[in-house]
PDB file of C-alpha atoms in Angstrom:
ATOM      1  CA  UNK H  29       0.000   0.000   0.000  1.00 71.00           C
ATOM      2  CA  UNK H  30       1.272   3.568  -1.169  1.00 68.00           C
ATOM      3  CA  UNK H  31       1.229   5.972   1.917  1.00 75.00           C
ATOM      4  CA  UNK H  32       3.828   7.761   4.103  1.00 77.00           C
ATOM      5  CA  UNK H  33       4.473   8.410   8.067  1.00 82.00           C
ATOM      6  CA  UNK H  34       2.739  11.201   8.164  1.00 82.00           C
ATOM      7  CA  UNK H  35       0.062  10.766   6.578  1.00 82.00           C
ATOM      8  CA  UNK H  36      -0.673   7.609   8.350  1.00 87.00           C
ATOM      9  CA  UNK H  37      -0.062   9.285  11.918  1.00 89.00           C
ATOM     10  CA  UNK H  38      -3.098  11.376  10.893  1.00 90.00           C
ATOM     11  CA  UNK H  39      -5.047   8.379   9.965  1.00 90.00           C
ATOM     12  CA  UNK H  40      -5.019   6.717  13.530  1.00 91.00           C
ATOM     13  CA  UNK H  41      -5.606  10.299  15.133  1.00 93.00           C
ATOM     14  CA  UNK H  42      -8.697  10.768  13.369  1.00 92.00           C
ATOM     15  CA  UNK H  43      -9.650   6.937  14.543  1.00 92.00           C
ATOM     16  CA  UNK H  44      -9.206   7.641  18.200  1.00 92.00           C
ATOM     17  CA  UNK H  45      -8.365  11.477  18.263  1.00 92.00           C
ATOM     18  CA  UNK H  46      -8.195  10.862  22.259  1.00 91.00           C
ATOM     19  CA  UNK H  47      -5.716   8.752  22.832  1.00 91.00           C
ATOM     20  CA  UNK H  48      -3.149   9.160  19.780  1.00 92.00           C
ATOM     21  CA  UNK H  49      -0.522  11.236  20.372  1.00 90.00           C
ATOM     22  CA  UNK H  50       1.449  12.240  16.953  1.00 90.00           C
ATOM     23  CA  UNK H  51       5.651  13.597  16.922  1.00 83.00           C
ATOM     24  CA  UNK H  52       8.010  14.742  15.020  1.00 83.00           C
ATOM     25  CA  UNK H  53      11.449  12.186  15.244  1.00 78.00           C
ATOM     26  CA  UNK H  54      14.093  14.551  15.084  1.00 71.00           C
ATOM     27  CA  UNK H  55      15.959  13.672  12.043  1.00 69.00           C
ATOM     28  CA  UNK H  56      19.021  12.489  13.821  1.00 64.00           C
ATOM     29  CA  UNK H  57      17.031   9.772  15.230  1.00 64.00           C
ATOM     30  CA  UNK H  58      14.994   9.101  11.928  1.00 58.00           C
ATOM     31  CA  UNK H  59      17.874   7.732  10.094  1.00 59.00           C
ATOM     32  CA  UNK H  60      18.689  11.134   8.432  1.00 59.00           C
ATOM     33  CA  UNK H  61      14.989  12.072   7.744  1.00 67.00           C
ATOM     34  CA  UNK H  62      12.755  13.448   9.495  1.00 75.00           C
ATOM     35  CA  UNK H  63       9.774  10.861  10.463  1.00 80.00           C
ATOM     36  CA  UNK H  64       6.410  11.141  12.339  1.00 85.00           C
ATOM     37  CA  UNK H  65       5.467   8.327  14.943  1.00 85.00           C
ATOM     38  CA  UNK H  66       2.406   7.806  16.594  1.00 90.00           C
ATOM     39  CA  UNK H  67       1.680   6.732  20.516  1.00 89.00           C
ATOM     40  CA  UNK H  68      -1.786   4.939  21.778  1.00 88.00           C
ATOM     41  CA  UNK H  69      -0.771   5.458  25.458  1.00 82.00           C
ATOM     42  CA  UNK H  70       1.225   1.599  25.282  1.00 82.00           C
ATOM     43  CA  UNK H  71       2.443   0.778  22.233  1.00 85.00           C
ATOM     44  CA  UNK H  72       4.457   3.259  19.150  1.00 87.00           C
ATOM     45  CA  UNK H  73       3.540   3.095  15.417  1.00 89.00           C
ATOM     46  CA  UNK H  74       5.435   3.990  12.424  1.00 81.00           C
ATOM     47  CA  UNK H  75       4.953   3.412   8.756  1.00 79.00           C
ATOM     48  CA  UNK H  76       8.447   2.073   7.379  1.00 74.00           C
ATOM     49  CA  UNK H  77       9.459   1.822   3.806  1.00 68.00           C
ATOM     50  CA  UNK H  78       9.242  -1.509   2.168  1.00 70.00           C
ATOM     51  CA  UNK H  79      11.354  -1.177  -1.005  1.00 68.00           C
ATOM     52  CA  UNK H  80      14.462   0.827  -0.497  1.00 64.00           C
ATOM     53  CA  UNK H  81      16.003   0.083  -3.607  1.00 60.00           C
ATOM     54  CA  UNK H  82      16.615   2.775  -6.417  1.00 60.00           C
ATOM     55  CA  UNK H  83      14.514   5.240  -4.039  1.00 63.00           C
ATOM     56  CA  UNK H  84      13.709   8.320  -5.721  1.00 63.00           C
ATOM     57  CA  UNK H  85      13.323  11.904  -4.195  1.00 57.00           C
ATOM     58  CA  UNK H  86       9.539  11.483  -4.693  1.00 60.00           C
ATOM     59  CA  UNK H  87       9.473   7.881  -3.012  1.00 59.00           C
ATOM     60  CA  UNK H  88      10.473   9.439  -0.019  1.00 62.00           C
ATOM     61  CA  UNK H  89       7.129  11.134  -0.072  1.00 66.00           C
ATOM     62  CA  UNK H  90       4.599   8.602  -1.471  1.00 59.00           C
ATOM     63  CA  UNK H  91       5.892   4.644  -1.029  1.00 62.00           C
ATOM     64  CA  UNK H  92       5.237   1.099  -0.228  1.00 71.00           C
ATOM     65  CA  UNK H  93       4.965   1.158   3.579  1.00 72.00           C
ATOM     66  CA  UNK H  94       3.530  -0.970   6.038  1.00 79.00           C
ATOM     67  CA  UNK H  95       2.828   0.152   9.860  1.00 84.00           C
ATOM     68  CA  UNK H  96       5.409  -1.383  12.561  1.00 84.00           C
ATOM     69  CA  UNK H  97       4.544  -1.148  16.150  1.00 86.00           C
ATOM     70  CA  UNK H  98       7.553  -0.627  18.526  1.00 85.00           C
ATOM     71  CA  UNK H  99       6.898  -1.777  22.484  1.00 86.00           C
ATOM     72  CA  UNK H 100       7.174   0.666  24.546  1.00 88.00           C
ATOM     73  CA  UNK H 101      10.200   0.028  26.678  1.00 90.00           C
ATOM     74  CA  UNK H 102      12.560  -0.696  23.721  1.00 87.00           C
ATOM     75  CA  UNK H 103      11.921   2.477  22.300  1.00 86.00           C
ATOM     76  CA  UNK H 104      12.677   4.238  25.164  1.00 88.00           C
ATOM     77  CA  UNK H 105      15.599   2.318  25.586  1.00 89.00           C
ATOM     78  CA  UNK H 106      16.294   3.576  22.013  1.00 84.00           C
ATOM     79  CA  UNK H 107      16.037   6.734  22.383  1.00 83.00           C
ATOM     80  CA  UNK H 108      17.800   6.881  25.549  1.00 84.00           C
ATOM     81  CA  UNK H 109      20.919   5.437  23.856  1.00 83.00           C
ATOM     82  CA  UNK H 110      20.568   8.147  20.913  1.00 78.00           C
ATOM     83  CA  UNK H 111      20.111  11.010  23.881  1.00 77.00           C
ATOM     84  CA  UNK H 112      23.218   9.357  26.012  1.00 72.00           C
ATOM     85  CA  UNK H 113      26.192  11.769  24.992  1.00 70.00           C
ATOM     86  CA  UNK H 114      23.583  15.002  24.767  1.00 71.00           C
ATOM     87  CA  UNK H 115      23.110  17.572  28.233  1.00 73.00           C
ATOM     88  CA  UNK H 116      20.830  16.697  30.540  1.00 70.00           C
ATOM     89  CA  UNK H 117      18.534  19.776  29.571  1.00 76.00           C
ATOM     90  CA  UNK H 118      18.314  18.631  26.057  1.00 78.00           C
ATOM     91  CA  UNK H 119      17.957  15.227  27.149  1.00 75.00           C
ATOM     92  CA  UNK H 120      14.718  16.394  29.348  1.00 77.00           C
ATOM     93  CA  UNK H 121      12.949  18.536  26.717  1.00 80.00           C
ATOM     94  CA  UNK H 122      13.609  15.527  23.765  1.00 79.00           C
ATOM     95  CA  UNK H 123      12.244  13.066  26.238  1.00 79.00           C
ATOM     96  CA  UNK H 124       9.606  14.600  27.071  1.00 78.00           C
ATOM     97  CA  UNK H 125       8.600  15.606  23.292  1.00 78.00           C
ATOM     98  CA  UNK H 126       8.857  11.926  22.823  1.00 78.00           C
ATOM     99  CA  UNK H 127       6.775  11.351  26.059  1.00 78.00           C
ATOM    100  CA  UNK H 128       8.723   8.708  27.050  1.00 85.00           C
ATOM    101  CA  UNK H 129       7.436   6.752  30.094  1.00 86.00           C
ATOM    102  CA  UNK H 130      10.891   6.973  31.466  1.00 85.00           C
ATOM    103  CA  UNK H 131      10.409  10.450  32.524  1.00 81.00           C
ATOM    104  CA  UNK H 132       7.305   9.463  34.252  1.00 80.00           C
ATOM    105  CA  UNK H 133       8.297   7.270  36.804  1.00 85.00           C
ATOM    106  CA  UNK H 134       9.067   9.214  40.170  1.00 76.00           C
ATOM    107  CA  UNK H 135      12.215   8.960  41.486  1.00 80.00           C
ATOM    108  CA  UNK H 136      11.151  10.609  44.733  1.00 90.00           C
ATOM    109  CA  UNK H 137      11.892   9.151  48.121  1.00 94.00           C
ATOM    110  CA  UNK H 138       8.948   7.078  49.513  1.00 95.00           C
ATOM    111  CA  UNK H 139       8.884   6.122  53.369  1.00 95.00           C
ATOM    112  CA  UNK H 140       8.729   3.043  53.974  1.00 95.00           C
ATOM    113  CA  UNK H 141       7.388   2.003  58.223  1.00 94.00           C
ATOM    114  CA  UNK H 142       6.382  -1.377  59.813  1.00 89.00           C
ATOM    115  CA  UNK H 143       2.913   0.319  59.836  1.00 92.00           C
ATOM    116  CA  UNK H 144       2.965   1.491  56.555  1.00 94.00           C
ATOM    117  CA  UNK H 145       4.752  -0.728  54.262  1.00 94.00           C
ATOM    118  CA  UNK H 146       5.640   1.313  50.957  1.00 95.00           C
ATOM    119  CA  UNK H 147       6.365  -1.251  47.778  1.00 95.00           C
ATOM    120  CA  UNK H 148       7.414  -0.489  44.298  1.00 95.00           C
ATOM    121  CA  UNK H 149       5.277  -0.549  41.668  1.00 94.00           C
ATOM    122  CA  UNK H 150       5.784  -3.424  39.560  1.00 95.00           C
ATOM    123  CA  UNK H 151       4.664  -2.023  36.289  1.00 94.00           C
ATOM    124  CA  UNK H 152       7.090   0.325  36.843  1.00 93.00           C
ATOM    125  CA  UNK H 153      10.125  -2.096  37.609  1.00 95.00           C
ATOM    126  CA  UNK H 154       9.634  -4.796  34.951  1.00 95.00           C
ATOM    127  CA  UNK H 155       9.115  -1.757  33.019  1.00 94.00           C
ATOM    128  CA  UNK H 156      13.059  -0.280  34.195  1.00 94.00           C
ATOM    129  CA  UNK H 157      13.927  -3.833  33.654  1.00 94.00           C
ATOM    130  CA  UNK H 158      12.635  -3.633  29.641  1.00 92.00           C
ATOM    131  CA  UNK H 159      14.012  -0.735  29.112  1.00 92.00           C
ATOM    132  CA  UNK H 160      17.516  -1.369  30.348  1.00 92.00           C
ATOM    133  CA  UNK H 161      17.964  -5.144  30.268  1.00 92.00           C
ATOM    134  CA  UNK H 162      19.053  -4.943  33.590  1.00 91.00           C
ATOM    135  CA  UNK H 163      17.898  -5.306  37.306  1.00 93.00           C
ATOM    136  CA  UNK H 164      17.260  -2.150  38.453  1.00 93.00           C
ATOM    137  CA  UNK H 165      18.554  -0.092  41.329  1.00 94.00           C
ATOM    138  CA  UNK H 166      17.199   2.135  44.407  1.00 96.00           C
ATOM    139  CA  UNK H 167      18.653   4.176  46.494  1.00 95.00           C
ATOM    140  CA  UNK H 168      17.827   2.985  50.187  1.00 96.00           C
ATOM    141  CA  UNK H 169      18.120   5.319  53.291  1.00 95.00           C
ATOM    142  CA  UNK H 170      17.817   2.660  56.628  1.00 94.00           C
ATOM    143  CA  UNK H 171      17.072   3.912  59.651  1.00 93.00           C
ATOM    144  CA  UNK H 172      18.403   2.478  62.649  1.00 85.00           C
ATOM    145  CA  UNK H 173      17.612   4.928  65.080  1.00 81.00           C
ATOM    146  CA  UNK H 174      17.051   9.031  65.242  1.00 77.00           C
ATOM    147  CA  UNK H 175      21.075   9.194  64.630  1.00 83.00           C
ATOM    148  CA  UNK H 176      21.973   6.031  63.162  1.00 87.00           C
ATOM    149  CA  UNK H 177      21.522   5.382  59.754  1.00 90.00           C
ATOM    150  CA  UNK H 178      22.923   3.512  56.418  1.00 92.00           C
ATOM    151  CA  UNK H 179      22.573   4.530  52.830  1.00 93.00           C
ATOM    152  CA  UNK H 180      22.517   1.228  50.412  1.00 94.00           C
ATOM    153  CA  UNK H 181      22.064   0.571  46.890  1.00 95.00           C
ATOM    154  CA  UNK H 182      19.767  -2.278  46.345  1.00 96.00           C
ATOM    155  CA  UNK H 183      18.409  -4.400  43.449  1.00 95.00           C
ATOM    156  CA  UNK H 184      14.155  -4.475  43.468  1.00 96.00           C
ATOM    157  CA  UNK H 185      14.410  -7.859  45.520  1.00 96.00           C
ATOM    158  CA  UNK H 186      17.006  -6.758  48.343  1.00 96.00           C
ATOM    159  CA  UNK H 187      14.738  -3.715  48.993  1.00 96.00           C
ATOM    160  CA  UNK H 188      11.236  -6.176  49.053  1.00 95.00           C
ATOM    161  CA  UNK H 189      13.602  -7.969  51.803  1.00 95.00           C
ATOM    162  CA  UNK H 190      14.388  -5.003  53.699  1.00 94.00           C
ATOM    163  CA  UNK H 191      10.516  -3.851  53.680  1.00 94.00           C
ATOM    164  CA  UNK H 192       9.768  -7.227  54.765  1.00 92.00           C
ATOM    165  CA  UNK H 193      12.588  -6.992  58.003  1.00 90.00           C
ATOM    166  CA  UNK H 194       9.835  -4.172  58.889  1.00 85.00           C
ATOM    167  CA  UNK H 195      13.359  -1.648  58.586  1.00 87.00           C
ATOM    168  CA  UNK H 196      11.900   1.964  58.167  1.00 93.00           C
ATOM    169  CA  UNK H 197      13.851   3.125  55.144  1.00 95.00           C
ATOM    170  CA  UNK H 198      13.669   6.072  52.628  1.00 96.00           C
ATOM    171  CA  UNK H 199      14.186   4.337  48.873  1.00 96.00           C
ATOM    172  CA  UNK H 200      13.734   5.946  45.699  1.00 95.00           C
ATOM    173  CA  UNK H 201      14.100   4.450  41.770  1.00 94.00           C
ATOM    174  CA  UNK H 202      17.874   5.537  40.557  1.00 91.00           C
ATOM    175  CA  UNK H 203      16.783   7.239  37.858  1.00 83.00           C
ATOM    176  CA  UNK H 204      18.581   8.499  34.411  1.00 78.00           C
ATOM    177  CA  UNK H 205      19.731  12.262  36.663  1.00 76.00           C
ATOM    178  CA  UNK H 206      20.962  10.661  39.966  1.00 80.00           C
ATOM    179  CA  UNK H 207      24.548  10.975  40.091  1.00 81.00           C
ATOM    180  CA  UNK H 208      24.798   6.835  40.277  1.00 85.00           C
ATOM    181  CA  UNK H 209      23.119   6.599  37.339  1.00 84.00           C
ATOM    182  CA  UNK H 210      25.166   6.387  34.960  1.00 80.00           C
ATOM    183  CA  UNK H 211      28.181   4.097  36.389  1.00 84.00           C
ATOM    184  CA  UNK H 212      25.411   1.194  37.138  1.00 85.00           C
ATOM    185  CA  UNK H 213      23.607   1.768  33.723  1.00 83.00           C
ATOM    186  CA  UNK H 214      27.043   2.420  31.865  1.00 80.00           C
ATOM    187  CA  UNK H 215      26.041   1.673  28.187  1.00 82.00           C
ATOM    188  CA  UNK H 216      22.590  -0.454  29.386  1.00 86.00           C
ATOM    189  CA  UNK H 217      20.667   1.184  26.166  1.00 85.00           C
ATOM    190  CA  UNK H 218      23.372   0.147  23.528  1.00 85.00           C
ATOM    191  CA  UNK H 219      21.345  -2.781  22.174  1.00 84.00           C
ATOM    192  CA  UNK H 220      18.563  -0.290  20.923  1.00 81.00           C
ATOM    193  CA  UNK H 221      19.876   0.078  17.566  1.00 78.00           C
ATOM    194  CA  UNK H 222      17.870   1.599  14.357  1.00 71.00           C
ATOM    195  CA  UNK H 223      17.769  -2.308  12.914  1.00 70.00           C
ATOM    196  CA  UNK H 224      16.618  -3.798  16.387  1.00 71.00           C
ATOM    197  CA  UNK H 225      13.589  -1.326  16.361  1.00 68.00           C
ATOM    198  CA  UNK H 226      12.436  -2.419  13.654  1.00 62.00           C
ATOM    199  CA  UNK H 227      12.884  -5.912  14.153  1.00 59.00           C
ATOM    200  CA  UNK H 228      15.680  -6.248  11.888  1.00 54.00           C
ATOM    201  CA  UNK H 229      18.119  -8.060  14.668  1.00 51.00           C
TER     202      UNK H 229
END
């Protein structure tokens, strides 16, 4: 079928106007072009090109396409890879363009008592664990007493444990602008690649 990105974005907007989001890919990230997506609230959409041989200046306006979806957590993961050497500032503005879920997860202490028992969400942490194909990490604060206490960095199963003990404890997700961040998620995004969005690995 002859059709292209954009014009396909504004196809599923019109079909549920109130939960399709539609953005620009910056053309860095579009493979030197620059390409509309589309977002349901779960899933991304994109129409790709089907026959890239002998492509002509018009083709890149009117071609062969059929729609790819792209789960959620890899292409954050992609993007976050693309947005890795960038400032934070950019980083934050692109992000949230893209409305990646990323940005949406708090990474705000919760306290955590015997009385009141404060998990994780665990959307949110098989969501991290997507993302970055790794377990993630929270920052713990322990307290042992009104002076004594111990800051920790624990995986999502050592902090169920220490809610468990009935500890009270301060613990927050590590997320992409803590300081720790980056030595425990040192190139975690690097298997995003152009060809494994779109299936091609």
């Amino acid at each position: 079928m002859y059709s292209n990105c954009l014009f396909e974005a504004i196809k599923a907007k019109i079909k549920d106007p109130k939960n399709v989001h539609i953005f620009r890919v910056p053309k860095k990230f579009g493979g030197g072009a620059t390409h509309f997506m589309w977002y349901d609230g779960k899933k991304y959409y994109h129409s790709v090109m089907t026959d890239k041989t002998n492509i002509k200046w018009y083709k890149k306006l009117w071609h062969n396409q059929e729609i790819k979806e792209i789960d959620e957590a890899i292409f954050n993961a992609f993007i976050l890879n693309k947005l890795s050497v960038l400032p934070v500032e950019k980083v934050r503005k692109t992000a949230k363009q893209l409305k990646l879920r990323i940005m949406d997860i708090s990474s705000n202490y919760h306290h955590s008592t015997s009385h009141d028992p404060i998990l994780p969400n665990i959307e949110d942490v098989e969501f991290l664990r997507k993302v970055f194909r790794k377990e993630p990490k929270f920052k713990v604060v322990k307290y042992f007493s009104i002076s004594d206490r111990d800051m920790q960095i624990l995986t999502y199963d050592e902090l169920i444990k220490s809610i468990n003990e009935r500890v009270t404890l301060d613990w927050k997700i590590i997320g992409i602008y803590e300081e720790e961040f980056a030595p425990l998620y040192k190139r975690c995004c690097s298997f995003a690649t152009a060809d494994f969005l779109n299936g091609n690995e």
